[in-house]
C-alpha positions as a LaTeX table, in Angstrom:
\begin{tabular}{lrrr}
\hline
Residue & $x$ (\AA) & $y$ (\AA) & $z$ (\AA) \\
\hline
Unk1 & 0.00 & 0.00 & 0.00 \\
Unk2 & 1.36 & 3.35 & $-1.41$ \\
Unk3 & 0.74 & 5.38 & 2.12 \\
Unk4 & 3.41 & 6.99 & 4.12 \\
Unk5 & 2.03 & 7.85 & 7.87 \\
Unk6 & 4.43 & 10.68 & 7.88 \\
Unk7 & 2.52 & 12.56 & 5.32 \\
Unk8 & $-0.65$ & 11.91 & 6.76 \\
Unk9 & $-0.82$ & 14.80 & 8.82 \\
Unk10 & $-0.58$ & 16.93 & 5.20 \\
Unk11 & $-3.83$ & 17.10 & 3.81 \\
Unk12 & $-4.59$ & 19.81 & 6.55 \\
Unk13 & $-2.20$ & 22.46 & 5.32 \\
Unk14 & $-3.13$ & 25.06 & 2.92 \\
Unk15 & $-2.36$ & 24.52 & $-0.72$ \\
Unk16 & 0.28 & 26.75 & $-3.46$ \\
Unk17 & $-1.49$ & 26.28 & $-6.79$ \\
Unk18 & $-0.28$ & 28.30 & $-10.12$ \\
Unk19 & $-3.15$ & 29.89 & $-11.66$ \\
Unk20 & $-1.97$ & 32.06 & $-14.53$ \\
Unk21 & 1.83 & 32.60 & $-16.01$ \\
Unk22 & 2.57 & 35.16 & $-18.83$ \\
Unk23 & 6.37 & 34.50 & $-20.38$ \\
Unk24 & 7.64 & 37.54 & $-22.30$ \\
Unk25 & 11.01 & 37.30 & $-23.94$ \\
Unk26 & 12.02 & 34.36 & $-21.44$ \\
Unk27 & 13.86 & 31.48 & $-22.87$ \\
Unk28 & 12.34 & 30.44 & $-26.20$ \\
Unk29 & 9.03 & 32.05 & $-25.48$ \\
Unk30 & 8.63 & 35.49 & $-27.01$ \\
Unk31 & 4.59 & 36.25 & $-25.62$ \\
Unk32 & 2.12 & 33.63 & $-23.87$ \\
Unk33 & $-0.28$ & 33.14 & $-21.61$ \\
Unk34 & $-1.24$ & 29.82 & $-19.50$ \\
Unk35 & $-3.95$ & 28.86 & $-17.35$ \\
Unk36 & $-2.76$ & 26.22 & $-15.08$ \\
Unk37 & $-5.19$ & 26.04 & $-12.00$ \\
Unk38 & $-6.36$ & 22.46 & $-11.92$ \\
Unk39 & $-4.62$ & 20.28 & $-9.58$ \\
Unk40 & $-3.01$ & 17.92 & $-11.68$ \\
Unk41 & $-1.31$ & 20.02 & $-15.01$ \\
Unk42 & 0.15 & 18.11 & $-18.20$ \\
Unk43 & 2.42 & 20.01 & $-19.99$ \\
Unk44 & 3.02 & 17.83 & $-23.43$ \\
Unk45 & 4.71 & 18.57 & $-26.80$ \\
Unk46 & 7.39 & 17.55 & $-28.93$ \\
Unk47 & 10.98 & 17.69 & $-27.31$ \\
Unk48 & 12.36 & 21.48 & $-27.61$ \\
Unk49 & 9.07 & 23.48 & $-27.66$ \\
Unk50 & 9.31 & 24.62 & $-24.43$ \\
Unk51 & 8.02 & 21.96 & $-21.88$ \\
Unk52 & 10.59 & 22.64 & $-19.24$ \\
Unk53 & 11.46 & 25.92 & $-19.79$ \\
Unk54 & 7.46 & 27.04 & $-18.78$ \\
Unk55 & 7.75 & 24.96 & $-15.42$ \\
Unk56 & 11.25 & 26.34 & $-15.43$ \\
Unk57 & 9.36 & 29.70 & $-15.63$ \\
Unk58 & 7.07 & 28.37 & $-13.01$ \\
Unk59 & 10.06 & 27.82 & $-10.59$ \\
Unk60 & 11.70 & 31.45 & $-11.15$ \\
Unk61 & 8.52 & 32.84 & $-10.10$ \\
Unk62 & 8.49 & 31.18 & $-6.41$ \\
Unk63 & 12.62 & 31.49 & $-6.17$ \\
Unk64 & 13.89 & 33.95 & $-7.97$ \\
Unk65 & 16.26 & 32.22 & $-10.42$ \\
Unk66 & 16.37 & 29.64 & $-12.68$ \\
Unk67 & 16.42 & 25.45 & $-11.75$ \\
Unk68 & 19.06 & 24.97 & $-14.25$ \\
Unk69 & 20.80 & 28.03 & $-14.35$ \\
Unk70 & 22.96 & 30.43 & $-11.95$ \\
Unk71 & 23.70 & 32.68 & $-14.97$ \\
Unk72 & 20.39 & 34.33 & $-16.24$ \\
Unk73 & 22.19 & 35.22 & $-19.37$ \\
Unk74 & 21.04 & 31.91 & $-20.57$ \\
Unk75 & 17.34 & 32.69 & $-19.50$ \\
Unk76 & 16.71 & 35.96 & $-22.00$ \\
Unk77 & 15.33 & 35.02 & $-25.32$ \\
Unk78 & 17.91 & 35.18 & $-27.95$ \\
Unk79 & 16.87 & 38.23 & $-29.92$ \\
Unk80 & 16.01 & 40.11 & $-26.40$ \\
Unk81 & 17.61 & 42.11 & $-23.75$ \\
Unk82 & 14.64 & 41.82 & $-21.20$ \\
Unk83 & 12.54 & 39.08 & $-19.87$ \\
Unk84 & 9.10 & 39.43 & $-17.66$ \\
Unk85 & 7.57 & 36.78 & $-15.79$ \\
Unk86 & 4.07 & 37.33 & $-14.13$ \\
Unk87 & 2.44 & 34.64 & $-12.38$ \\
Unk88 & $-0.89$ & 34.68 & $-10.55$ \\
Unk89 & $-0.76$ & 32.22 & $-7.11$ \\
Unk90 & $-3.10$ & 31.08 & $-4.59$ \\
Unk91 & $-2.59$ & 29.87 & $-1.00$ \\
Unk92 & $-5.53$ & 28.17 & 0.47 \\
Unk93 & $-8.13$ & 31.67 & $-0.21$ \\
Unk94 & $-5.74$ & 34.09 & $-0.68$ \\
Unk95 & $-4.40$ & 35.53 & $-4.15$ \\
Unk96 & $-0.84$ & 36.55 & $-4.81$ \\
Unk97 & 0.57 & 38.26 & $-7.49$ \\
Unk98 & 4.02 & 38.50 & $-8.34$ \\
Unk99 & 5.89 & 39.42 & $-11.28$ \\
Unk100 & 9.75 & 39.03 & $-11.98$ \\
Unk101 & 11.76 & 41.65 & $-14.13$ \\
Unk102 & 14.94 & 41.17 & $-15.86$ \\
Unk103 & 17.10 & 43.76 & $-18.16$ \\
Unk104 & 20.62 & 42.97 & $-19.43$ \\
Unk105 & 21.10 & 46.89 & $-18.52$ \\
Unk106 & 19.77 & 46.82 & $-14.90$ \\
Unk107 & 18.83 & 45.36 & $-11.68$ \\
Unk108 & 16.60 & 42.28 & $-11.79$ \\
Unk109 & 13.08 & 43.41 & $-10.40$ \\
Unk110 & 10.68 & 41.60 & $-7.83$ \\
Unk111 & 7.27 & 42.76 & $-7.64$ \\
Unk112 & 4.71 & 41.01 & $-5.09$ \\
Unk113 & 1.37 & 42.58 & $-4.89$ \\
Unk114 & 2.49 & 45.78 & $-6.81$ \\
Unk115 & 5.01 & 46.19 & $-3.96$ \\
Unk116 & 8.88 & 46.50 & $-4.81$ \\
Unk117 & 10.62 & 43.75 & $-3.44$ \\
Unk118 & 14.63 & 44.92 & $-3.05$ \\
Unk119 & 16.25 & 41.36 & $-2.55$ \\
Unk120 & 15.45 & 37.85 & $-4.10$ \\
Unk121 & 16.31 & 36.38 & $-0.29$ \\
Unk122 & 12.99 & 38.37 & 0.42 \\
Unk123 & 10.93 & 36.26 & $-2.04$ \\
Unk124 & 12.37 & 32.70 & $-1.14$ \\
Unk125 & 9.95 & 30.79 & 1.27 \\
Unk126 & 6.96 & 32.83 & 0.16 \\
Unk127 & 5.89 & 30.13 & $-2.30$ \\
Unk128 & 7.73 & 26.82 & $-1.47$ \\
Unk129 & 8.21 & 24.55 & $-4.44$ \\
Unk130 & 9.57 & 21.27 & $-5.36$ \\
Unk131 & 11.19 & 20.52 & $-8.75$ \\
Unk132 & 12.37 & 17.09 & $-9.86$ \\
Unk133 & 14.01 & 16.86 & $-13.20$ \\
Unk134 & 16.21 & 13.76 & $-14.96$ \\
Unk135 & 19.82 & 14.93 & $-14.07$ \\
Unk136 & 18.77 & 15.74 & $-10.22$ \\
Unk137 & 20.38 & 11.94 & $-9.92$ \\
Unk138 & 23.22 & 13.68 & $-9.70$ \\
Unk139 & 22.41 & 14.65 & $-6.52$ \\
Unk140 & 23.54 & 11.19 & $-5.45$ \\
Unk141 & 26.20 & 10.79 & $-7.85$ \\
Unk142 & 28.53 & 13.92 & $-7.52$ \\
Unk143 & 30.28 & 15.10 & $-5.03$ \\
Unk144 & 29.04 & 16.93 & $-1.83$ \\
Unk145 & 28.61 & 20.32 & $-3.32$ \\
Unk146 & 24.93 & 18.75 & $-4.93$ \\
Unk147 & 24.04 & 17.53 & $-1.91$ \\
Unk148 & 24.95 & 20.55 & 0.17 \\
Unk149 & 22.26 & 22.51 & $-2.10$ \\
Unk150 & 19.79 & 20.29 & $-1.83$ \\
Unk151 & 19.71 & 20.50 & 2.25 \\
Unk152 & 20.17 & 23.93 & 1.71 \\
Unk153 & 17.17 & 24.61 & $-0.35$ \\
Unk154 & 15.54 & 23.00 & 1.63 \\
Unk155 & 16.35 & 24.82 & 4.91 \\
Unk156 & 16.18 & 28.21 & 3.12 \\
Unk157 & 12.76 & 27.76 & 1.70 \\
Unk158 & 11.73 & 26.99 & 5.56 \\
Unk159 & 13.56 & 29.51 & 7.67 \\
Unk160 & 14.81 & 32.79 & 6.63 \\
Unk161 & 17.17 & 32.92 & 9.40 \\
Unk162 & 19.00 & 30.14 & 8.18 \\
Unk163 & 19.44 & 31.95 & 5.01 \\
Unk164 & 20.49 & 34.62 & 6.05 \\
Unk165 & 23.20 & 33.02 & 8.42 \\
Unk166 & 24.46 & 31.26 & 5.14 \\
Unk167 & 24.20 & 34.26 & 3.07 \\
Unk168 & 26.80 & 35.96 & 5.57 \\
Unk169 & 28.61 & 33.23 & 5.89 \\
Unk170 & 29.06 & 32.40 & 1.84 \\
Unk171 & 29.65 & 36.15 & 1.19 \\
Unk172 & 32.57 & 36.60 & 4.36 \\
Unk173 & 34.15 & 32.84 & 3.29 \\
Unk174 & 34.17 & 34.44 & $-0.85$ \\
Unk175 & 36.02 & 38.14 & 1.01 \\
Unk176 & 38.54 & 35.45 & 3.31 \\
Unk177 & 39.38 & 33.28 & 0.13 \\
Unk178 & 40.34 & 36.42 & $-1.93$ \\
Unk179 & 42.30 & 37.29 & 0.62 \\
Unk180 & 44.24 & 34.08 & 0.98 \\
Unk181 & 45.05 & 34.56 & $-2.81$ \\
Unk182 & 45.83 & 38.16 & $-2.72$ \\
Unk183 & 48.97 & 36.80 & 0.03 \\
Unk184 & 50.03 & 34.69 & $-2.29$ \\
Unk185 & 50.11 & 37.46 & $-5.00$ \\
Unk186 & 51.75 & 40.23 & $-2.66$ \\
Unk187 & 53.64 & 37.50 & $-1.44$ \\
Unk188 & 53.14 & 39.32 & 2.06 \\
Unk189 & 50.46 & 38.70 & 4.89 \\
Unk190 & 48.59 & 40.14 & 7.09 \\
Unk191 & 47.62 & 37.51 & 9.49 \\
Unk192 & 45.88 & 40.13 & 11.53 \\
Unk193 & 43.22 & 40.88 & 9.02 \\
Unk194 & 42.98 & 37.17 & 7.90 \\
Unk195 & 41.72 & 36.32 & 12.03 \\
Unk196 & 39.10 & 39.60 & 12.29 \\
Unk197 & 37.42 & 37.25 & 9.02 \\
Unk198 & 37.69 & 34.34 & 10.97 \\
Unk199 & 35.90 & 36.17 & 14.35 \\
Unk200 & 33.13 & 36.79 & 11.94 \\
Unk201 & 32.66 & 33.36 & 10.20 \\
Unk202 & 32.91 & 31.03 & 13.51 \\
Unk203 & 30.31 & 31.73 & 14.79 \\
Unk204 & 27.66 & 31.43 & 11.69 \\
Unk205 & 29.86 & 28.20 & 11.01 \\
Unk206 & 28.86 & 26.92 & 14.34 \\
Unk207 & 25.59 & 27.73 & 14.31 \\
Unk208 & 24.43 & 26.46 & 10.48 \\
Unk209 & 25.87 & 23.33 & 11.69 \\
Unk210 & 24.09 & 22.96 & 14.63 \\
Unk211 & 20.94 & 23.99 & 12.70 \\
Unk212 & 21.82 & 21.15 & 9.82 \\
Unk213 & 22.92 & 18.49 & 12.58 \\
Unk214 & 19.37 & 19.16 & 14.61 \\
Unk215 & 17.68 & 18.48 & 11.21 \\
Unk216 & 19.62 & 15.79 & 9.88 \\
Unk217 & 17.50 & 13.12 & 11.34 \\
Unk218 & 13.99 & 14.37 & 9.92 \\
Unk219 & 15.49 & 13.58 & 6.22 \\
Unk220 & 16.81 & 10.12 & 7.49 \\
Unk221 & 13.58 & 9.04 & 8.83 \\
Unk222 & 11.29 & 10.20 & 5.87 \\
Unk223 & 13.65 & 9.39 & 3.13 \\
Unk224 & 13.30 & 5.36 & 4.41 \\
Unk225 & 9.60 & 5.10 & 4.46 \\
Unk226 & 9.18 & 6.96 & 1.22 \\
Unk227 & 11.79 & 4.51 & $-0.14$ \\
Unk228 & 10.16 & 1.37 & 0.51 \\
Unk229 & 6.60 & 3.06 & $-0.35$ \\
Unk230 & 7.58 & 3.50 & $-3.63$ \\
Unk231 & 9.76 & 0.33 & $-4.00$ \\
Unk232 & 8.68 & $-2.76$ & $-2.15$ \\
Unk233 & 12.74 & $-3.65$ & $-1.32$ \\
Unk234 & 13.88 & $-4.87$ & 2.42 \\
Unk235 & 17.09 & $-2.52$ & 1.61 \\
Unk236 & 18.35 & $-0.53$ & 4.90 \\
Unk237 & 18.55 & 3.07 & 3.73 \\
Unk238 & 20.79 & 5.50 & 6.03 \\
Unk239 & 21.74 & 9.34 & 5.41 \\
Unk240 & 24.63 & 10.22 & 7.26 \\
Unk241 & 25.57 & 14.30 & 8.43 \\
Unk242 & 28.91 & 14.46 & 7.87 \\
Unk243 & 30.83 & 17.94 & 9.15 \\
Unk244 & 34.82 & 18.56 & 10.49 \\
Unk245 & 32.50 & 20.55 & 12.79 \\
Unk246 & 31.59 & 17.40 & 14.36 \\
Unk247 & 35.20 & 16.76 & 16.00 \\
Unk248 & 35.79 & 20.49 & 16.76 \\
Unk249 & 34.60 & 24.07 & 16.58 \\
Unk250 & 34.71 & 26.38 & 13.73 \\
Unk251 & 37.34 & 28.99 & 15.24 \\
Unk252 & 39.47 & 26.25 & 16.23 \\
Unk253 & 39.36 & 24.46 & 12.76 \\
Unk254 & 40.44 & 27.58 & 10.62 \\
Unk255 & 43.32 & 28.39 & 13.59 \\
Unk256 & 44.33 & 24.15 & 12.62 \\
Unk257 & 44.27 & 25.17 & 9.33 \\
Unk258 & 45.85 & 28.04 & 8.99 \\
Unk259 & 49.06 & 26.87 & 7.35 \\
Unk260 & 47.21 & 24.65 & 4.71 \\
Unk261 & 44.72 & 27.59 & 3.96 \\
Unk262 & 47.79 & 30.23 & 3.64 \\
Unk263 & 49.82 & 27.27 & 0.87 \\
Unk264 & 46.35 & 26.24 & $-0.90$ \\
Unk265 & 45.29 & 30.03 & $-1.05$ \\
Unk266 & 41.63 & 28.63 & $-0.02$ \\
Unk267 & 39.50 & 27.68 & 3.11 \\
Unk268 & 40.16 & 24.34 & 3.38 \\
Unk269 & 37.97 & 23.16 & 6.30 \\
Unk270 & 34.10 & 24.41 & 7.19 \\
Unk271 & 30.86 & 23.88 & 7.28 \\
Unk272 & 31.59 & 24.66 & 3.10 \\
Unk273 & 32.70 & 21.18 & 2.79 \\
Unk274 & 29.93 & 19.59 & 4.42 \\
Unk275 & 28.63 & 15.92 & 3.06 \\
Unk276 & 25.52 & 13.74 & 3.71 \\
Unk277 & 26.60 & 10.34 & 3.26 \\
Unk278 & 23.86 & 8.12 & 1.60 \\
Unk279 & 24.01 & 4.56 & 1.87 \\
Unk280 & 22.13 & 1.20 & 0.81 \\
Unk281 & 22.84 & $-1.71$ & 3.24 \\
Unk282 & 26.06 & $-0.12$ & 5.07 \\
Unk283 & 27.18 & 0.30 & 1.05 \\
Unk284 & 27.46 & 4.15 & $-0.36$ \\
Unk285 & 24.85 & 3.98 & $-2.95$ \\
Unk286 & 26.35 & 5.81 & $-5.53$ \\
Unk287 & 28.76 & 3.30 & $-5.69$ \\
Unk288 & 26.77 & $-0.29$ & $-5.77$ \\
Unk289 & 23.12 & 0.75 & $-6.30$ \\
Unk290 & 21.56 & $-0.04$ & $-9.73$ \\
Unk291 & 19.40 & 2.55 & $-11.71$ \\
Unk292 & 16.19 & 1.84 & $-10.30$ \\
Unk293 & 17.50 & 2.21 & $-6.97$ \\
Unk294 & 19.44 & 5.18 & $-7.51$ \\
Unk295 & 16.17 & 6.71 & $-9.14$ \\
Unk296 & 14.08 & 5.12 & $-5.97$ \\
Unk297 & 16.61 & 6.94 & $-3.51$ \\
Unk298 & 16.32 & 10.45 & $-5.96$ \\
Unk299 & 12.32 & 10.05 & $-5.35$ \\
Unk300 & 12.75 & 9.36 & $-1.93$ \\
Unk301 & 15.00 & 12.47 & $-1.25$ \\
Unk302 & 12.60 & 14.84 & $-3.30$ \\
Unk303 & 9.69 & 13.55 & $-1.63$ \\
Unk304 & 11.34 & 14.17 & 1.79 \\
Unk305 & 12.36 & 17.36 & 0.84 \\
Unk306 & 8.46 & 18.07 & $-0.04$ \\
Unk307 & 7.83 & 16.64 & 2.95 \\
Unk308 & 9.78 & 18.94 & 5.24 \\
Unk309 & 9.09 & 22.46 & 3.81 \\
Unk310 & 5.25 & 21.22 & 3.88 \\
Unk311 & 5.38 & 20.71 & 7.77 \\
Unk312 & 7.62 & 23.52 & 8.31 \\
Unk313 & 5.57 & 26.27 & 6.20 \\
Unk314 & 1.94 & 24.29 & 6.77 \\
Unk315 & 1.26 & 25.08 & 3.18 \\
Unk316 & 1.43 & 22.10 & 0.71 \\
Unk317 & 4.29 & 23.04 & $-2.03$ \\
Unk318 & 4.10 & 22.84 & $-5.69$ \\
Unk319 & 6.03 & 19.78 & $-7.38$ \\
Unk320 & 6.93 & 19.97 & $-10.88$ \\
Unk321 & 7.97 & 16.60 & $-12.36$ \\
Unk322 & 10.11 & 16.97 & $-15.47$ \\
Unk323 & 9.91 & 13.87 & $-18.11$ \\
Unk324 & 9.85 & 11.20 & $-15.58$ \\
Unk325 & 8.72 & 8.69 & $-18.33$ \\
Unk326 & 12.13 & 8.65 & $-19.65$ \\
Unk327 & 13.80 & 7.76 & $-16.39$ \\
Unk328 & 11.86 & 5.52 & $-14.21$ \\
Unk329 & 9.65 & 2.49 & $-15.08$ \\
Unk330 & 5.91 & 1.86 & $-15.68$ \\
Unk331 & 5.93 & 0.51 & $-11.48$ \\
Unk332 & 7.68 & 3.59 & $-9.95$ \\
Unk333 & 5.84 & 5.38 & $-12.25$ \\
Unk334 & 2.38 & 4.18 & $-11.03$ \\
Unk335 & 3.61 & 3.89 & $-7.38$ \\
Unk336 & 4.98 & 7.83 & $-7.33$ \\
Unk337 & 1.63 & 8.93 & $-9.03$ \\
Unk338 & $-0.59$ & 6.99 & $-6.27$ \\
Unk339 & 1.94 & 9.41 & $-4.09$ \\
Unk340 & 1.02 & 12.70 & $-5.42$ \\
Unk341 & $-2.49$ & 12.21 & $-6.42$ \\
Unk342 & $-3.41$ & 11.09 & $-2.45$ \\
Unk343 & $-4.25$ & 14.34 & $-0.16$ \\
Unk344 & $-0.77$ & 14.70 & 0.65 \\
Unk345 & 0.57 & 16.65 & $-1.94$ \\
Unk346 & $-0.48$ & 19.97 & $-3.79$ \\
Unk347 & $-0.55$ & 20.97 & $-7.65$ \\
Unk348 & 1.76 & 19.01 & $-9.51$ \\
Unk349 & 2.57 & 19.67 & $-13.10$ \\
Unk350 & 4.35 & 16.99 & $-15.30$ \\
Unk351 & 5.84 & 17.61 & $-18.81$ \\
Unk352 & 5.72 & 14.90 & $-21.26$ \\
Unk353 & 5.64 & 14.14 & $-25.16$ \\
Unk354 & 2.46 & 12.49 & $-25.05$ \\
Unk355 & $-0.93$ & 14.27 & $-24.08$ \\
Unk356 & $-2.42$ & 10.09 & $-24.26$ \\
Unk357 & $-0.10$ & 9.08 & $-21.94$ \\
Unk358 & $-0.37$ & 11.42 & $-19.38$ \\
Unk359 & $-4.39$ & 11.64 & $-19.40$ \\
Unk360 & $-4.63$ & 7.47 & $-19.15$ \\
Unk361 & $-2.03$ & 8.02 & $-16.25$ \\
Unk362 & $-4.26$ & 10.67 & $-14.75$ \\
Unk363 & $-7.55$ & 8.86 & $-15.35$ \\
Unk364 & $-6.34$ & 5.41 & $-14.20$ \\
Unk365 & $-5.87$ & 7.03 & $-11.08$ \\
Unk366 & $-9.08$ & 8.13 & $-10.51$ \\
Unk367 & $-7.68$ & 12.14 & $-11.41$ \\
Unk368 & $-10.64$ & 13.71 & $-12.16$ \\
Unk369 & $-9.14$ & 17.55 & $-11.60$ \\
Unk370 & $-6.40$ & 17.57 & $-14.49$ \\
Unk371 & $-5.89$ & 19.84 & $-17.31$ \\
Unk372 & $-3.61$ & 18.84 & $-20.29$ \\
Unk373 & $-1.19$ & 21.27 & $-21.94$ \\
Unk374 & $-0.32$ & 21.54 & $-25.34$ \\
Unk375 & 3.04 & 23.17 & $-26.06$ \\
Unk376 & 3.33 & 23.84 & $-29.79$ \\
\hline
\end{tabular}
């Protein structure tokens, strides 16, 4: 049975639905218009059209950048020098409007409720959202830096606090790395400077890790049931918090490093290097599990993720699903839909090539609140 009893307590929250996006000039879109406020949306066309880069569109809107992206370069239509997103929400009775401005020549613009926004920090959390696409697998298979921004987004969408503690901390560990290579340059240091940097980071270090190390154990916990809901293995699933905070303090770590930092012109140790160490029976998965449970273990992690920021916020998320056809089978398929189409989850919008496909998938699943999408 396809039931998780952590999720139960979901279907009380408030919902985030989409009801109306209007793409100029962003991506491959130069002006349209979509209604999207069913529950269940199928975005369909031929690969190319424009499937992604609308729920890509979708995603901007409730963070503030691009899923794929850091450079928004790659976001402006070719021909263009602007882009405008607005996109028309709801959460539970209540109507939000915000729209997103972009100019090669000027500050990007964030407008909620015809009221100036100054910082996209200020927008994230607002209007939590889930995105699962085909290379998120890589979450498992790279290295920690993917796995640091997954826990990351997931905390920032939560707790503004926390983002701004790692905010502070990214922008004073950038200023202490320059430095570090600007000795090297001048070939001359000023080890005075280089500790009033390292007074400032220790204690955000200290306390984002005590933040992720309190948290850890929610993801552990809801990651294994949502596993074996969705694949009906007897694997032991583990995440592990990994931090050099764990065996001392920040302050003390960057004074033990000191002489490794000054040679490698870089911050060596700190919560920056953090890992969570996922495993299949005592085994790291990335290095023995097969595709279907790698994909299993990316569903589970998502899901979790969904999971957390719903409980946290008490307002069910949006989850876009990207082609998911192409990367799991017909069973995962079937059991992840009887997932998102129980109580427990909000709008979710999936893109795929065939409009048949997804409206049998809908339909077979008793999905009576759908609308299809036809990209052309």
């Amino acid at each position: 049975m396809c039931q998780f009893y952590i999720l139960a307590t979901l279907s009380m929250h408030q919902t985030l639905k989409v009801k109306h996006i209007t793409l100029n000039h962003f991506k491959n879109y130069t002006t349209q218009s979509f209604d999207v406020a069913a529950n269940f949306i199928g975005i369909v066309g031929n690969n190319g059209k424009g499937k992604t880069n609308l729920i890509d569109a979708i995603y901007y809107s409730c963070i503030g950048k691009s899923y794929f992206t850091a450079h928004d370069a790659l976001n402006f239509k070719f021909d263009s020098d602007f882009f405008r997103i607005a996109t028309h929400f709801s959460i539970g009775s209540l109507e939000k409007h915000i729209v997103i401005k972009n100019a090669k020549q000027s500050k990007k613009e964030f407008i909620i409720d015809d009221i100036v926004v100054e910082k996209q920090s200020e927008l994230v959390g607002q209007f939590p959202i889930v995105f699962i696409a085909p290379d998120d697998v890589q979450l498992i298979l790279a290295g920690s830096e993917q796995r640091r921004k997954f826990f990351d987004a997931s905390y920032c969408q939560t707790d503004l606090n926390y983002l701004r503690l790692l905010l502070q901390y990214n922008k004073l560990l950038q200023n202490r790395n320059a430095l570090l290579k600007q000795f090297a340059l001048n070939k001359k240091q000023n080890l005075s400077l280089l500790a009033t940097y390292d007074e400032r980071l220790a204690p955000l270090a200290d306390k984002i890790f005590e933040y992720r190390q309190h948290h850890a154990p929610n993801f552990k916990e809801a990651v294994n049931e949502i596993y074996h809901a969705i694949f009906n293995g007897n694997e032991d699933i583990n995440i592990t918090y990994d931090s050099a905070l764990l065996q001392n303090s920040a302050k003390a770590i960057f004074k033990e490093q000191l002489a490794y930092d000054l040679a490698a012109q870089r911050t060596s140790k700190g919560i920056h290097t953090d890992d969570w160490h996922l495993s299949l029976n005592d085994n790291p998965i990335k290095k023995i599990g097969s595709q279907g449970q790698l994909k299993t273990m990316l569903l589970a992690l998502k899901l979790a993720q969904y999971q957390y920021i719903a409980e946290k916020l008490q307002i069910l998320p949006i989850l876009l699903l990207d082609d998911i056809f192409d990367k799991l089978d017909e069973n995962r398929i079937n059991q992840l839909i009887k997932v998102v189409s129980s109580n427990q989850i909000g709008q979710t919008i999936i893109t795929d090539t065939s409009a048949n496909r997804l409206s049998d998938l809908f339909e077979r699943n008793a999905i009576s609140d759908f609308k299809i999408i036809n990209i052309e």
